[in-house]
Amino acid sequence: MNTQNENEDQKHDHGGIFGPNTELIFSIISGVLLVTGFVLSLINGFPDGISFLLYIGAYFFGGYFTAKEAIVTVSKGGFEIDFLMLLAAIGAAILGEWAEGALLLFLFSLGHALEHFALNKARKSIAALAEIAPKTAVVRKGNQQKEVPVEKLQVDDIIIIKPNSKISADGVVVKGTSSVNQAPITGESVPVDKRPIEDETIDFQDEKNSPSSENRVFAGTINGSSVLEVKVIKEASDSTLARLIKLVNETEEQKSPTQQFTDRFEKFFVPSVLVLVVVLLFAFLVIDESFSDSFYRAMAVLVAASPCALAISTPSAVLSGVARAARAGVLVKGGSPLEDLGDLTALAFDKTGTLTEGKPKLTEVLPYGNTTSDELLASAFAVEKLSDHPLARAVVAGAEERLGNKKIEEADTLKSVTGRGIKANWMGEEVFIGNKGLFEEELGVSLPTELANILEKVETSGNTAMIVKKSSEFLGIIGLMDTPKKEAKSVISSLKQIGIKRVIMLTGDNQRVANSVASEIGITDAWGGLLPEDKVDAINKLKQQENKVAMVGDGVNDAPAMTKSTVGIAMGAAGSDVALETADIALMADNLTDLPFAIGLSRKSKSIIKQNLWVSLGVTALLIPATIFNFAGIGIAVLIHEGSTLLVVFNALRLLAYDK
């Protein structure tokens, strides 16, 4: 936790001889002494001194923590609500109103203790993150296994993860297959299958090398029913979980727009109240009443105008909202993005890997002339198997799926034509696979009219088209496409239903591909052919057209655009340092369905913040004139004052139960 928060915790230390609930126990003792003293004072003939001593005891136990915090604050040259309450209680004692003074301190300390208890409930949701990682790990050194503290793990250590146990560090699987429950980090409800990485020698300290989700595991997640051996790629202090805890703890420092408003309001309001109290102290000079009556009224106004509920109304809601989001695998960096997210009118998405799978798939197999589909696929498979290009791997995977176990003769002598395609020898003949430019510009061969028409249709539908030719004979066309995620269409529909007017897709792909994907999933605007710097310009343009705009991307190549947007949202941020640092909101899982949840939570948070402001300001607006005109005394004022404070805190805690 940061230094500022540590100082706050030290200042508001509620522990003592009875443990962390000492303040609550002290307030209860104060209440018992107060009630006992009051009851005894009603008994005729009972010595008044006994009730007086009980009231003194109630003052001590009720005012102990109030005085403690007031002294700390005043010693630093400031004052808080505790100082004002202590002043009012001392004033009541000076007037001989010991019962009312004791009641004030009892209710204030009880309210403070309950408020502390309630807010701790939200903080514990966040603090629980720190408890999900195991404290030790089993390290394999040759044939030996040794249990060591996780903080002593080093990069490249091999750790053994037993069935149904927590994973100790961020790493990649090098042996074994299992399903891993990643809910503690990403919020995913379904376990994710893990398998060994093909090349153990890859240096994952290089930012360019990022393991795939099927190979990567995170500290704090839970292994399934099989043993895994995992190569550590991050030290404990730099794990995704550690970074997540650090960033969530920092959110308490980042004030929301509403909180900034209430802070500004308090700067003017509190001095105004103090001026009013001073004026009321001398009311006896103007109106026909005693000094003690004026003094009592001034103390009652001091209690009524103390902005406790106002001060806690927004932070309690923000803390609860952030805690609820973290529990669902959504990292919200403070009150500002939490509030802004609910005001969005437009969402801009990166296409590849955000709205689409990010992996091309074989979608079209269109033979030409007398060629069969199997012949076309076999030739493409044999040649592309020699290439390590992502499109080649997609062709091989798709062909294997469609051809089954059919035996295919291997090709050889692969040669690439940069930006055009490839060629290789297969079954004694040359096979060419590439785009239109390979044949018409490199080879000087015109496409037959019918084949050119097929090519036009394939490309218009958003596919990347590859023409296959063996010797002098065209075999046909195969098409590949980065297909939309299965949940993309329903999520876009949900976003529109909750009031997002424009859903824009920004992509480097050509406009035809952009239009095809957009029409399939329901995007309102598709902007294609954009470089990273063009996406920044696009966000600036959208901000001029719309109220608030969010950019949703992977946090790497989209970082500049995310920075320019009102709210930057990173998808699949688990394990991505850039995404965690860049984004205002990080969806830890690569799951679009978390987006409507996050927006819904933001809107609920804003609603509760508004409710809390109305309650806190409304109670203050009613209590000040009520105490000025003697409709309410110190006892009633503190009862309503503390009641409103507890009301806003418990109202904020409703966010912890927000349904995903």
XYZ file of C-alpha atoms in Angstrom, residues 40 85 94 110 124 159 164 262 334 338 399 402 452 456 511 529 537 567 580 627 632 644 649:
23
model
C -30.168 6.734 37.789
C -17.309 17.257 17.575
C -19.185 23.759 30.116
C -20.531 4.504 17.373
C -11.265 -6.346 2.418
C 8.035 -25.088 -10.312
C -6.155 -28.538 -7.245
C -17.191 18.051 -2.822
C -9.889 5.321 -9.572
C -15.458 4.843 -12.901
C -6.751 -27.985 -44.622
C -11.126 -30.558 -43.829
C -11.213 -12.850 -61.551
C -13.693 -10.112 -56.551
C -12.243 -0.707 -46.019
C -6.918 1.581 -43.605
C -6.699 11.443 -35.203
C -11.485 6.365 -21.069
C -2.048 -2.378 -17.180
C -30.660 24.122 15.120
C -33.400 20.646 17.347
C -27.088 10.177 7.528
C -21.910 4.369 3.649
